[in-house]
PDB file of C-alpha atoms in Angstrom:
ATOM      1  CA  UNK A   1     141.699  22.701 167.559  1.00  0.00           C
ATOM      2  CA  UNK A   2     143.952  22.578 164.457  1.00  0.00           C
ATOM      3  CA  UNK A   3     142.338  20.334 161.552  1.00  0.00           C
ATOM      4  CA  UNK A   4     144.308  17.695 159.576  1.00  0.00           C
ATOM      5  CA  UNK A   5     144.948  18.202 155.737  1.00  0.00           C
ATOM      6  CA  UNK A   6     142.609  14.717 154.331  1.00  0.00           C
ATOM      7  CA  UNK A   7     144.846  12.538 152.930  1.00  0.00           C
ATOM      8  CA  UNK A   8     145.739  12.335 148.777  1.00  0.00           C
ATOM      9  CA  UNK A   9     143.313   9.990 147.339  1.00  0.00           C
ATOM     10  CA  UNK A  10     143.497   8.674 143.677  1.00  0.00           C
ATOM     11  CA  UNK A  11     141.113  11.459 142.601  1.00  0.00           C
ATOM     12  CA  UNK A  12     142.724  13.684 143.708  1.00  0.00           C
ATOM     13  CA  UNK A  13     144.778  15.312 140.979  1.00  0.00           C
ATOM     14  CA  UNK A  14     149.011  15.045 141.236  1.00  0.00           C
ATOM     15  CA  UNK A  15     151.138  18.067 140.963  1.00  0.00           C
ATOM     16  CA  UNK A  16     152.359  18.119 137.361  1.00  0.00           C
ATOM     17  CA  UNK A  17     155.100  16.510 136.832  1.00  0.00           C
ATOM     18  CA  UNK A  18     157.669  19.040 134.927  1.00  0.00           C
ATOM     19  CA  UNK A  19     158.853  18.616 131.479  1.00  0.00           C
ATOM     20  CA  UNK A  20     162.475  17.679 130.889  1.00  0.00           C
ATOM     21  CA  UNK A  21     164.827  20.007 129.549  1.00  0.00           C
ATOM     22  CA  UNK A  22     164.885  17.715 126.024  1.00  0.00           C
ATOM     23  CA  UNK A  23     161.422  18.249 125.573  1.00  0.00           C
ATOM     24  CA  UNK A  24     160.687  21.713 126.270  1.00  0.00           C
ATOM     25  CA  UNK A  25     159.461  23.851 123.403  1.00  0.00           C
ATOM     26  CA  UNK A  26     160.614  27.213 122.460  1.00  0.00           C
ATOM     27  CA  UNK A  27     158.248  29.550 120.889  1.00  0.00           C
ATOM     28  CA  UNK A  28     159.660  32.225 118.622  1.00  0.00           C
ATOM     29  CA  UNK A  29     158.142  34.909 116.593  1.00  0.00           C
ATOM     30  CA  UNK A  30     160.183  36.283 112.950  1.00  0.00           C
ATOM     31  CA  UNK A  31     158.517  39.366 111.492  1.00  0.00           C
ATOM     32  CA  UNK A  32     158.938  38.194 107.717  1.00  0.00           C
ATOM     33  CA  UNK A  33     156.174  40.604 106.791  1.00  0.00           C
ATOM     34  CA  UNK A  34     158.393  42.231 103.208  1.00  0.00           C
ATOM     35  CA  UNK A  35     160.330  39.084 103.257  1.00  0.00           C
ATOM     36  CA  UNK A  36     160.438  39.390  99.235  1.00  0.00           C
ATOM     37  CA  UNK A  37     162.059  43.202  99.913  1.00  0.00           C
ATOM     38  CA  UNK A  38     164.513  41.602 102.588  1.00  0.00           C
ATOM     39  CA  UNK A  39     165.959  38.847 100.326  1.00  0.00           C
ATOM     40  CA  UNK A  40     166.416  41.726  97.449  1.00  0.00           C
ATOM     41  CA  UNK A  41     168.251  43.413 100.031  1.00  0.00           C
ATOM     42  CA  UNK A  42     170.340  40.661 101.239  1.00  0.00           C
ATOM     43  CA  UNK A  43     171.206  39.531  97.264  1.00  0.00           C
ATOM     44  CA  UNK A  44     172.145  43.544  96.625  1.00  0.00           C
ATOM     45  CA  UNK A  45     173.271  45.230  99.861  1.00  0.00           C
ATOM     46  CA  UNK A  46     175.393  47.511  98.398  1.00  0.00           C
ATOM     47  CA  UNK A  47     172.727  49.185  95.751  1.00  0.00           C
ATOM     48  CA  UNK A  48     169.613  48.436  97.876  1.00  0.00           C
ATOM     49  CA  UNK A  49     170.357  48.857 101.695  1.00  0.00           C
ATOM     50  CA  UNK A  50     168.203  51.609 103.668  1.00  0.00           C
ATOM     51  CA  UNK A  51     166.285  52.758 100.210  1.00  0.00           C
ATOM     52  CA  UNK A  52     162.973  51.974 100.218  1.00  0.00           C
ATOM     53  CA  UNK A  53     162.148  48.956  97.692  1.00  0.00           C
ATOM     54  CA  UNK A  54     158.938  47.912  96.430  1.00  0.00           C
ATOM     55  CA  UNK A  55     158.247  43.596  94.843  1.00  0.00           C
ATOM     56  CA  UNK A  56     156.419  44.244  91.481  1.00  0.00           C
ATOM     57  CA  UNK A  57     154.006  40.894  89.967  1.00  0.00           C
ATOM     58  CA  UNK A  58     151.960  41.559  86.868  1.00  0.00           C
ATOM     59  CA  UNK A  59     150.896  45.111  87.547  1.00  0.00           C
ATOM     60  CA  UNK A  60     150.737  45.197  91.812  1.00  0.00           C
ATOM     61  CA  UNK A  61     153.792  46.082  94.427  1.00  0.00           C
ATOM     62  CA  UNK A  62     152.934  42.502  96.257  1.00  0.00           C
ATOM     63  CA  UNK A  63     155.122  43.568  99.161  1.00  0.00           C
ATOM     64  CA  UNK A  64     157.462  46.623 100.638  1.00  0.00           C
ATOM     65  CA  UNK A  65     159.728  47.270 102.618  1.00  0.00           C
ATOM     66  CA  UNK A  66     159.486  49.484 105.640  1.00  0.00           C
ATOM     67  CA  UNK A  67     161.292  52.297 104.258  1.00  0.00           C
ATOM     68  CA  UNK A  68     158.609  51.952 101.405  1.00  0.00           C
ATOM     69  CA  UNK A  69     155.725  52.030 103.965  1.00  0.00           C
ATOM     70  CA  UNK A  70     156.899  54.787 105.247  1.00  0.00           C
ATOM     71  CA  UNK A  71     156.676  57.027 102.027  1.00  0.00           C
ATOM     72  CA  UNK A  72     152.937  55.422 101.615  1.00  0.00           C
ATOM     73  CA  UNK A  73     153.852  52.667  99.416  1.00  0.00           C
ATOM     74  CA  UNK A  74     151.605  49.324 100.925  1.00  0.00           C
ATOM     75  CA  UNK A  75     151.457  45.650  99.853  1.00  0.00           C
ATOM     76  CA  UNK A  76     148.978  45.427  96.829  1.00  0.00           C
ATOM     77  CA  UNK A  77     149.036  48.625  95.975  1.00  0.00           C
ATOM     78  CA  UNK A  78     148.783  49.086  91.820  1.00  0.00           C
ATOM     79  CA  UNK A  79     152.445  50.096  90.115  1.00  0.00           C
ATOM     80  CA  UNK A  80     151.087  53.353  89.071  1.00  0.00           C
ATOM     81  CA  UNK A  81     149.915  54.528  92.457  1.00  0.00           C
ATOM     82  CA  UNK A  82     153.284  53.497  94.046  1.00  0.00           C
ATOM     83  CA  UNK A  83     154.913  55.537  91.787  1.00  0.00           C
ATOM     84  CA  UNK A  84     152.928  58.081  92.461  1.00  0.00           C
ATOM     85  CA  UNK A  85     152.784  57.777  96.081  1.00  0.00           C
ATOM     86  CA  UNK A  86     156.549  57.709  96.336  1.00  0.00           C
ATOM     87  CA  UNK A  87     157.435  60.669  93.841  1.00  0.00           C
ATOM     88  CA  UNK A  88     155.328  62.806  96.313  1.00  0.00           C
ATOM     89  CA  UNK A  89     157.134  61.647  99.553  1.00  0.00           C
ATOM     90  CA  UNK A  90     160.580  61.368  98.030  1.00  0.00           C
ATOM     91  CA  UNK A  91     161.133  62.501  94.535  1.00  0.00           C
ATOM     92  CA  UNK A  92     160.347  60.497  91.534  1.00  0.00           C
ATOM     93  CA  UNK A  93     163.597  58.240  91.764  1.00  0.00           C
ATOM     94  CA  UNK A  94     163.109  57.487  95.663  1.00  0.00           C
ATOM     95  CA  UNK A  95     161.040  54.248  95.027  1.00  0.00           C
ATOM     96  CA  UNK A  96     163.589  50.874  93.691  1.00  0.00           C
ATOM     97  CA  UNK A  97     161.036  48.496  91.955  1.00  0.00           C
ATOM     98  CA  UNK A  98     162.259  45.201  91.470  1.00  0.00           C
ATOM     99  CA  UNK A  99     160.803  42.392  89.384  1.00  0.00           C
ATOM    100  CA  UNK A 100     158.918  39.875  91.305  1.00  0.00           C
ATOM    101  CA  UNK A 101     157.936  37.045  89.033  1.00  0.00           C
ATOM    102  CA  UNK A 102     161.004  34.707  89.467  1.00  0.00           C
ATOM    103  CA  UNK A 103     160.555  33.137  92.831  1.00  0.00           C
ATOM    104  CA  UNK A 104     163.656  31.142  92.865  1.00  0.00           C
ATOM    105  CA  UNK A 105     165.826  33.288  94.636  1.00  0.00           C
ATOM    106  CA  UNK A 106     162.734  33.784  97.348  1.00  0.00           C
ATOM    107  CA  UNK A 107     161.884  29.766  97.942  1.00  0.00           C
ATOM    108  CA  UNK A 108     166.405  29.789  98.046  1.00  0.00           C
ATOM    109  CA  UNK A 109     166.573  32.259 100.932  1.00  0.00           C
ATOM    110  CA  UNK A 110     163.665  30.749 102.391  1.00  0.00           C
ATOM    111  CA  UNK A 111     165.344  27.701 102.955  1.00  0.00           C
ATOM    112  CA  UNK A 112     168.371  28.899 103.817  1.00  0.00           C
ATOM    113  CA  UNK A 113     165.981  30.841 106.832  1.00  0.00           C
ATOM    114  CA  UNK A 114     164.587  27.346 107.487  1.00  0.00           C
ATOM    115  CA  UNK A 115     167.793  25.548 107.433  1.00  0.00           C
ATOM    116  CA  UNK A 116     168.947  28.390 110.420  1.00  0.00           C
ATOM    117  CA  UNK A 117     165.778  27.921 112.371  1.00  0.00           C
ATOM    118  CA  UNK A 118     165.741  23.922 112.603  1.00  0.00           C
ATOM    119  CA  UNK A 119     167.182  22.544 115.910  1.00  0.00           C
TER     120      UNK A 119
END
């Protein structure tokens, strides 16, 4: 003898109702891990494109790029041991340090990101 599905009853809970194209959400991930190094290399392409490029503050090399990390140079690491670090890997002229202390032309390109990411 075959059984009979019970009826829907109010507490039972509804299939969910699906969420209109409009209001779907897209969920993206941007590695902007040496996003200081990246806008240096955007402003100077020509001088600064594929060399590896450390973001000096006050006495540190706040961020790299991965060219940078790959000679040893990390984010936070002192001036001195960069140098250091880099001359061994690459020669003494292989590392491009770049002043840091002027954030204008970081907060400008991180708008301009912003302005490209907003729907």
């Amino acid at each position: 003898m075959k059984r009979k599905r019970p009826a829907a009853t109010p507490s039972s809970p509804s299939p969910p109702t699906p969420t209109p194209p409009s209001r779907q959400r897209v969920v993206a991930y941007f590695d902007v891990d040496c996003f200081y190094a990246q806008a240096e290399e955007v402003r100077d392409p020509a001088r600064l494109r594929g060399k590896p490029i450390a973001i000096t503050q006050k006495f540190l090399c706040v961020t790299s790029n991965y060219a940078a990390r790959a000679m040893g140079v990390t984010k936070l690491m002192p001036i001195k041991e960069a140098k250091r670090v880099a001359a061994a890997a690459g020669g003494p002229h292989a590392l491009v340090l770049i002043p840091g202390e002027d954030l204008t032309p970081y907060r400008d390109s991180s708008d301009a990101m912003l302005f490209e990411l907003r729907p």
